[in-house]
Amino acid sequence: MPGSPTPSERERKDAEARAREKEEQAKLPYKWTQTIKDLDVTVPVAGNLRGKDIEVVMTKTKLKVAVKGQEAVIDGDLTHPILADESTWTLETVSSPTSTTTTTTTTKEISLHLDKSNKLEWWPALTTNSPYKIDTSKIVPENSKLGDLDGETRGMVEKMMYDQRQKEMGRPTSEEEGKMEMLRKFQQQHPEMDFSGAKIS
């Protein structure tokens, strides 16, 4: 295909995009990670805060995380719905060594676990008003996580990943391959017919 990037060019662009995404995500006032089934969010807060100082509101479609009396750290519509009853939050103490001395400083973080409603969907951002998005087509789930899924779900996720890779390389998806195979078999059974103009859709 003319003009399509070589594998090394594509690899370099992907690496640049990943580095940019990492940089952008680091600018957010919280950290978030996801698996195909759920999300984990951590918000660093002062070490002297207690649970009663924190305001967390989780609904099916909205999330608000704030220290009472201060501007919210997260406040917006979630990118996709969650199972609010299955989602939780805690205030945890975190000890981290300071770089200049041997002492450790104690801080805290609000730790949220959000259970996705749709277990087959990657999120480009935590909330719709997030200034930064990630390219979900580049997510490669860990195999151990894929192994946690039941057979049918795992098959669907693997098919989605395969189709995504095929599209990136300009190749047919598994569905298109199936149609092409059916056409090939039909051609073999009916050699008298002309298929030169046949299009697969």
XYZ file of N, CA and C in Angstrom, residues 14-199:
558
model
N 4.520 4.613 17.555
C 3.834 4.044 18.718
C 4.586 4.366 20.000
N 5.916 4.253 19.962
C 6.738 4.545 21.145
C 6.610 6.016 21.526
N 6.607 6.889 20.514
C 6.450 8.325 20.777
C 5.072 8.602 21.382
N 4.049 7.969 20.835
C 2.678 8.171 21.331
C 2.564 7.677 22.777
N 3.170 6.504 23.068
C 3.134 5.965 24.436
C 3.842 6.915 25.416
N 4.994 7.460 24.987
C 5.750 8.389 25.840
C 4.922 9.649 26.100
N 4.264 10.147 25.046
C 3.430 11.347 25.205
C 2.257 11.072 26.148
N 1.616 9.907 25.955
C 0.500 9.524 26.835
C 0.954 9.451 28.286
N 2.125 8.830 28.505
C 2.655 8.675 29.866
C 2.895 10.047 30.495
N 3.472 10.948 29.696
C 3.754 12.311 30.151
C 2.449 13.037 30.507
N 1.462 12.917 29.622
C 0.167 13.584 29.856
C -0.515 13.025 31.101
N -0.516 11.679 31.225
C -1.173 11.059 32.374
C -0.501 11.482 33.685
N 0.821 11.709 33.641
C 1.562 12.125 34.842
C 1.144 13.530 35.292
N 0.585 14.331 34.383
C 0.143 15.697 34.734
C -1.182 15.697 35.488
N -1.911 14.584 35.434
C -3.206 14.527 36.121
C -2.989 14.515 37.635
N -3.924 15.066 38.407
C -3.766 15.072 39.869
C -4.106 13.728 40.520
N -4.229 12.697 39.722
C -4.526 11.343 40.210
C -3.868 10.348 39.260
N -3.764 9.095 39.711
C -3.255 8.029 38.846
C -4.391 7.037 38.637
N -4.482 6.486 37.436
C -5.510 5.477 37.198
C -4.967 4.380 36.294
N -5.421 3.166 36.578
C -5.064 2.012 35.762
C -6.348 1.232 35.506
N -6.317 0.374 34.495
C -7.516 -0.410 34.210
C -7.167 -1.794 33.715
N -8.101 -2.708 33.957
C -8.099 -4.003 33.296
C -9.370 -3.984 32.450
N -9.644 -5.041 31.732
C -10.854 -5.074 30.903
C -12.102 -5.020 31.783
N -11.976 -5.400 33.086
C -13.148 -5.468 33.967
C -13.319 -4.293 34.927
N -12.197 -3.640 35.312
C -12.307 -2.619 36.356
C -11.230 -1.548 36.250
N -11.351 -0.528 37.118
C -10.375 0.560 37.161
C -9.946 0.771 38.607
N -8.696 1.178 38.786
C -8.200 1.574 40.098
C -7.663 2.985 39.985
N -8.071 3.825 40.928
C -7.693 5.240 40.910
C -7.084 5.579 42.263
N -5.968 6.314 42.265
C -5.398 6.797 43.527
C -5.218 8.299 43.446
N -5.607 8.965 44.543
C -5.504 10.417 44.637
C -4.659 10.735 45.867
N -3.446 11.312 45.704
C -2.628 11.647 46.870
C -3.227 12.822 47.644
N -3.236 12.698 48.976
C -3.749 13.774 49.844
C -2.799 13.930 51.039
N -2.991 14.985 51.811
C -2.141 15.253 52.974
C -2.258 14.131 54.010
N -1.161 13.881 54.718
C -1.102 12.790 55.686
C -1.946 12.991 56.930
N -2.370 14.248 57.186
C -3.152 14.505 58.408
C -4.656 14.371 58.210
N -5.085 14.014 56.994
C -6.522 13.918 56.722
C -7.096 12.595 57.217
N -8.393 12.628 57.548
C -9.097 11.414 57.961
C -10.284 11.210 57.029
N -10.911 10.043 57.123
C -12.033 9.705 56.246
C -13.127 10.755 56.232
N -13.402 11.366 57.394
C -14.482 12.362 57.467
C -14.145 13.653 56.717
N -12.844 13.835 56.373
C -12.419 15.028 55.628
C -12.569 14.847 54.116
N -12.905 13.636 53.715
C -12.946 13.300 52.289
C -14.384 13.200 51.804
N -14.619 13.710 50.599
C -15.936 13.566 49.976
C -15.776 12.760 48.688
N -16.392 11.578 48.657
C -16.381 10.750 47.448
C -17.829 10.441 47.081
N -18.193 10.780 45.849
C -19.534 10.478 45.351
C -19.362 9.620 44.096
N -19.850 8.379 44.168
C -19.776 7.466 43.015
C -21.184 7.060 42.634
N -21.584 7.377 41.412
C -22.853 6.872 40.904
C -22.534 6.071 39.642
N -23.552 5.566 38.994
C -23.357 4.766 37.774
C -22.579 5.535 36.711
N -22.813 6.863 36.642
C -22.220 7.643 35.548
C -21.367 8.833 35.989
N -21.262 9.080 37.295
C -20.512 10.255 37.762
C -19.528 9.885 38.854
N -18.469 10.694 38.966
C -17.483 10.503 40.031
C -17.025 11.863 40.529
N -17.045 12.002 41.860
C -16.514 13.216 42.477
C -15.622 12.792 43.627
N -14.409 13.328 43.660
C -13.463 13.067 44.746
C -12.912 14.416 45.182
N -13.078 14.732 46.471
C -12.625 16.028 46.964
C -12.253 15.943 48.439
N -11.383 16.874 48.850
C -11.154 17.109 50.273
C -12.161 18.192 50.634
N -12.943 17.961 51.693
C -13.997 18.922 52.049
C -13.422 20.325 52.199
N -14.128 21.294 51.600
C -13.693 22.687 51.670
C -12.691 23.068 50.584
N -12.292 22.102 49.765
C -11.351 22.391 48.679
C -11.990 22.043 47.329
N -11.364 22.535 46.264
C -11.855 22.225 44.919
C -11.688 20.724 44.658
N -12.666 20.138 44.004
C -12.630 18.694 43.732
C -11.433 18.328 42.855
N -10.816 17.191 43.167
C -9.706 16.679 42.355
C -10.277 16.027 41.095
N -11.371 15.277 41.269
C -12.079 14.649 40.146
C -13.540 15.026 40.290
N -14.143 15.522 39.236
C -15.566 15.860 39.277
C -16.095 15.869 37.847
N -16.746 14.778 37.450
C -17.253 14.738 36.083
C -17.990 13.456 35.771
N -18.483 13.401 34.550
C -19.159 12.198 34.063
C -18.107 11.149 33.734
N -18.339 9.924 34.158
C -17.431 8.829 33.822
C -17.505 8.556 32.330
N -16.398 8.098 31.756
C -16.359 7.810 30.321
C -17.410 6.766 29.956
N -17.565 5.749 30.812
C -18.573 4.707 30.623
C -19.180 4.398 31.991
N -20.349 3.753 32.050
C -20.980 3.451 33.338
C -20.194 2.439 34.170
N -20.381 2.553 35.502
C -19.799 1.580 36.426
C -20.919 0.933 37.238
N -20.583 -0.142 37.936
C -21.501 -0.758 38.890
C -21.208 -0.106 40.241
N -21.954 0.945 40.562
C -21.659 1.746 41.754
C -21.695 0.914 43.034
N -22.618 -0.034 43.130
C -22.730 -0.859 44.335
C -21.533 -1.782 44.530
N -20.824 -2.095 43.435
C -19.655 -2.976 43.505
C -18.356 -2.182 43.619
N -18.445 -0.849 43.561
C -17.265 0.005 43.585
C -17.035 0.545 44.990
N -15.759 0.699 45.363
C -15.426 1.083 46.742
C -14.332 2.149 46.768
N -14.171 2.770 47.956
C -13.031 3.662 48.151
C -12.533 3.545 49.585
N -11.231 3.791 49.762
C -10.628 3.778 51.095
C -9.606 4.910 51.166
N -9.269 5.295 52.407
C -8.198 6.265 52.641
C -7.038 5.476 53.219
N -5.916 5.445 52.507
C -4.799 4.606 52.925
C -3.563 5.431 53.236
N -2.803 4.966 54.232
C -1.544 5.618 54.596
C -0.431 5.059 53.725
N 0.383 5.962 53.188
C 1.475 5.566 52.303
C 2.776 6.125 52.865
N 3.743 5.274 53.092
C 5.058 5.736 53.556
C 6.004 5.753 52.380
N 6.692 6.882 52.200
C 7.667 6.942 51.114
C 8.949 7.570 51.636
N 10.108 6.968 51.309
C 11.366 7.533 51.780
C 11.644 8.863 51.098
N 12.153 9.825 51.863
C 12.507 11.115 51.253
C 13.863 10.947 50.590
N 14.111 11.711 49.546
C 15.314 11.507 48.743
C 16.590 11.951 49.456
N 16.504 12.933 50.362
C 17.728 13.483 50.949
C 18.110 12.833 52.285
N 17.163 12.230 52.969
C 17.479 11.653 54.278
C 17.014 10.207 54.346
N 17.303 9.590 55.459
C 16.889 8.195 55.632
C 15.509 8.098 56.277
N 14.913 9.247 56.590
C 13.580 9.220 57.201
C 12.520 8.996 56.134
N 11.360 8.544 56.583
C 10.257 8.369 55.647
C 9.170 9.378 55.972
N 8.503 9.850 54.928
C 7.380 10.756 55.147
C 6.101 9.951 54.980
N 5.120 10.305 55.778
C 3.852 9.603 55.694
C 2.833 10.501 55.019
N 2.300 10.006 53.929
C 1.214 10.714 53.249
C 0.053 9.746 53.158
N -1.028 10.222 52.609
C -2.180 9.343 52.428
C -2.660 9.438 50.989
N -3.435 8.446 50.601
C -4.051 8.502 49.283
C -5.451 7.927 49.356
N -6.326 8.525 48.552
C -7.681 7.991 48.409
C -7.576 6.931 47.317
N -7.959 5.720 47.658
C -7.854 4.614 46.710
C -9.260 4.176 46.310
N -9.563 4.256 45.012
C -10.889 3.891 44.513
C -10.789 2.674 43.611
N -11.746 1.798 43.748
C -11.850 0.635 42.861
C -13.209 0.715 42.181
N -13.207 0.880 40.856
C -14.451 1.024 40.096
C -14.676 -0.224 39.252
N -15.846 -0.804 39.402
C -16.214 -2.011 38.662
C -16.949 -1.592 37.386
N -16.392 -1.923 36.225
C -17.010 -1.515 34.960
C -18.333 -2.249 34.736
N -19.316 -1.542 34.174
C -20.569 -2.190 33.774
C -20.312 -3.100 32.584
N -19.588 -2.572 31.588
C -19.261 -3.343 30.392
C -17.859 -3.921 30.571
N -17.768 -5.233 30.695
C -16.489 -5.901 30.960
C -15.678 -6.142 29.680
N -16.122 -5.576 28.565
C -15.417 -5.774 27.297
C -15.002 -4.447 26.686
N -14.748 -3.451 27.530
C -14.530 -2.109 27.006
C -13.347 -1.443 27.701
N -12.409 -0.940 26.899
C -11.302 -0.149 27.441
C -11.730 1.314 27.489
N -11.293 2.034 28.495
C -11.650 3.447 28.640
C -10.494 4.322 28.167
N -10.770 5.344 27.332
C -9.702 6.254 26.917
C -9.335 7.264 28.012
N -10.246 7.474 28.977
C -10.010 8.408 30.082
C -10.951 8.029 31.215
N -10.638 8.516 32.412
C -11.489 8.228 33.566
C -12.823 8.968 33.443
N -12.740 10.271 33.149
C -13.957 11.079 33.006
C -13.977 11.745 31.637
N -15.163 12.136 31.214
C -15.303 12.762 29.887
C -14.642 14.136 29.853
N -14.466 14.786 31.030
C -13.852 16.118 31.036
C -12.339 16.065 31.278
N -11.757 14.870 31.234
C -10.302 14.741 31.395
C -9.606 15.386 30.202
N -8.548 16.172 30.452
C -7.871 16.833 29.326
C -7.045 15.871 28.472
N -6.779 14.681 29.001
C -5.930 13.737 28.276
C -6.636 12.412 28.068
N -6.440 11.845 26.880
C -7.037 10.547 26.553
C -5.920 9.591 26.139
N -6.156 8.295 26.334
C -5.197 7.310 25.850
C -5.777 6.609 24.629
N -4.891 6.074 23.795
C -5.319 5.356 22.594
C -5.619 3.915 22.998
N -6.896 3.591 23.131
C -7.284 2.261 23.609
C -6.955 1.160 22.609
N -6.731 1.511 21.346
C -6.404 0.467 20.361
C -5.009 -0.100 20.594
N -4.187 0.601 21.386
C -2.817 0.144 21.629
C -2.703 -0.646 22.935
N -3.802 -0.818 23.658
C -3.742 -1.548 24.926
C -3.545 -3.033 24.651
N -2.549 -3.599 25.298
C -2.316 -5.040 25.199
C -2.472 -5.598 26.612
N -3.579 -6.278 26.895
C -3.778 -6.784 28.250
C -2.793 -7.892 28.581
N -2.458 -7.966 29.865
C -1.571 -9.047 30.299
C -2.303 -10.366 30.111
N -1.559 -11.381 29.680
C -2.170 -12.689 29.465
C -2.789 -13.242 30.730
N -2.176 -12.944 31.886
C -2.740 -13.456 33.138
C -4.136 -12.882 33.358
N -4.316 -11.634 32.939
C -5.635 -11.008 33.092
C -6.620 -11.645 32.112
N -6.142 -11.944 30.893
C -7.012 -12.601 29.916
C -7.448 -13.963 30.448
N -6.524 -14.631 31.142
C -6.821 -15.949 31.698
C -7.886 -15.908 32.774
N -8.083 -14.723 33.383
C -9.101 -14.585 34.430
C -10.511 -14.585 33.859
N -10.613 -14.320 32.547
C -11.942 -14.210 31.931
C -12.499 -15.598 31.629
N -13.841 -15.694 31.612
C -14.445 -16.976 31.234
C -14.227 -17.191 29.737
N -14.392 -18.421 29.297
C -14.061 -18.809 27.922
C -14.669 -17.935 26.853
N -15.969 -17.663 26.957
C -16.664 -16.883 25.930
C -16.146 -15.449 25.891
N -16.007 -14.831 27.081
C -15.532 -13.449 27.158
C -14.110 -13.355 26.637
N -13.281 -14.316 27.044
C -11.885 -14.315 26.605
C -11.816 -14.414 25.082
N -12.630 -15.288 24.500
C -12.651 -15.435 23.049
C -13.020 -14.135 22.357
N -14.004 -13.427 22.920
C -14.427 -12.156 22.324
C -13.303 -11.117 22.414
N -12.626 -11.049 23.568
C -11.538 -10.081 23.753
C -10.390 -10.407 22.796
N -10.036 -11.689 22.694
C -8.948 -12.074 21.796
C -9.300 -11.754 20.340
N -10.568 -11.962 19.956
C -11.017 -11.645 18.600
C -10.913 -10.127 18.361
N -11.353 -9.327 19.367
C -11.266 -7.867 19.239
C -9.805 -7.429 19.057
N -8.904 -8.029 19.859
C -7.484 -7.680 19.769
C -6.910 -8.079 18.406
N -7.266 -9.268 17.923
C -6.795 -9.753 16.630
C -7.280 -8.813 15.513
N -8.577 -8.496 15.552
C -9.146 -7.618 14.519
C -8.478 -6.249 14.535
N -8.190 -5.739 15.752
C -7.541 -4.431 15.872
C -6.148 -4.469 15.235
N -5.390 -5.528 15.518
C -4.045 -5.661 14.936
C -4.129 -5.785 13.412
N -5.101 -6.570 12.923
C -5.272 -6.743 11.473
C -5.567 -5.400 10.806
N -6.468 -4.606 11.418
C -6.817 -3.299 10.852
C -5.591 -2.401 10.772
N -4.774 -2.406 11.874
C -3.572 -1.570 11.904
C -2.617 -1.932 10.780
N -2.568 -3.214 10.405
C -1.660 -3.663 9.350
C -2.323 -3.612 7.973
N -3.557 -3.139 7.911
C -4.267 -3.051 6.642
C -4.722 -4.401 6.120
N -4.868 -5.362 7.028
C -5.295 -6.716 6.640
C -6.759 -6.917 7.017
N -7.382 -7.966 6.466
C -8.802 -8.204 6.768
C -9.023 -8.678 8.210
N -10.173 -8.314 8.778
C -10.538 -8.772 10.114
C -10.962 -10.233 10.034
N -11.166 -10.861 11.179
C -11.545 -12.281 11.189
C -12.871 -12.497 10.458
N -13.797 -11.538 10.576
C -15.086 -11.657 9.885
C -14.896 -11.586 8.372
N -14.040 -10.620 7.939
C -13.770 -10.485 6.505
C -13.046 -11.723 5.964
N -12.118 -12.264 6.772
C -11.415 -13.493 6.372
C -12.406 -14.641 6.172
N -13.386 -14.733 7.083
C -14.411 -15.775 6.989
C -15.213 -15.661 5.710
N -15.579 -14.427 5.354
C -16.350 -14.203 4.119
C -15.517 -14.551 2.891
N -14.209 -14.177 2.937
C -13.330 -14.485 1.805
C -13.174 -16.001 1.638
N -13.086 -16.699 2.744
C -12.944 -18.167 2.715
C -14.207 -18.799 2.119
N -15.384 -18.274 2.529
C -16.656 -18.778 1.974
C -16.707 -18.553 0.471
N -16.250 -17.371 0.024
C -16.247 -17.055 -1.403
C -15.299 -18.004 -2.153
N -14.105 -18.247 -1.559
C -13.143 -19.164 -2.183
C -13.756 -20.556 -2.372
N -14.416 -21.055 -1.329
C -15.046 -22.389 -1.402
C -16.143 -22.410 -2.478
N -16.939 -21.337 -2.514
C -18.014 -21.245 -3.489
C -17.431 -21.227 -4.907
N -16.303 -20.492 -5.085
C -15.648 -20.428 -6.392
C -15.177 -21.818 -6.825
N -14.618 -22.569 -5.872
C -14.140 -23.917 -6.197
C -15.302 -24.826 -6.603
N -16.448 -24.655 -5.974
C -17.612 -25.490 -6.271
C -18.289 -25.076 -7.587
N -18.090 -23.797 -7.982
C -18.737 -23.279 -9.192
C -17.700 -22.608 -10.096
N -16.806 -23.397 -10.700
C -15.756 -22.798 -11.543
C -16.304 -22.132 -12.805
N -17.542 -22.471 -13.166
C -18.111 -21.897 -14.402
C -18.530 -20.437 -14.207
N -18.623 -19.967 -12.956
C -19.084 -18.591 -12.707
C -17.899 -17.634 -12.653
N -18.158 -16.369 -13.082
C -17.107 -15.344 -13.086
C -17.206 -14.521 -11.800
N -16.147 -14.546 -10.990
C -16.128 -13.797 -9.724
C -15.178 -12.624 -9.762
N -14.719 -12.247 -10.944
C -13.680 -11.211 -11.031
C -14.146 -9.878 -10.428
N -15.422 -9.579 -10.512
C -15.905 -8.295 -9.982
C -16.511 -8.392 -8.604
N -16.378 -9.548 -7.963
C -17.032 -9.754 -6.657
C -16.402 -8.891 -5.574
N -17.257 -8.249 -4.796
C -16.775 -7.445 -3.663
C -17.346 -8.060 -2.379
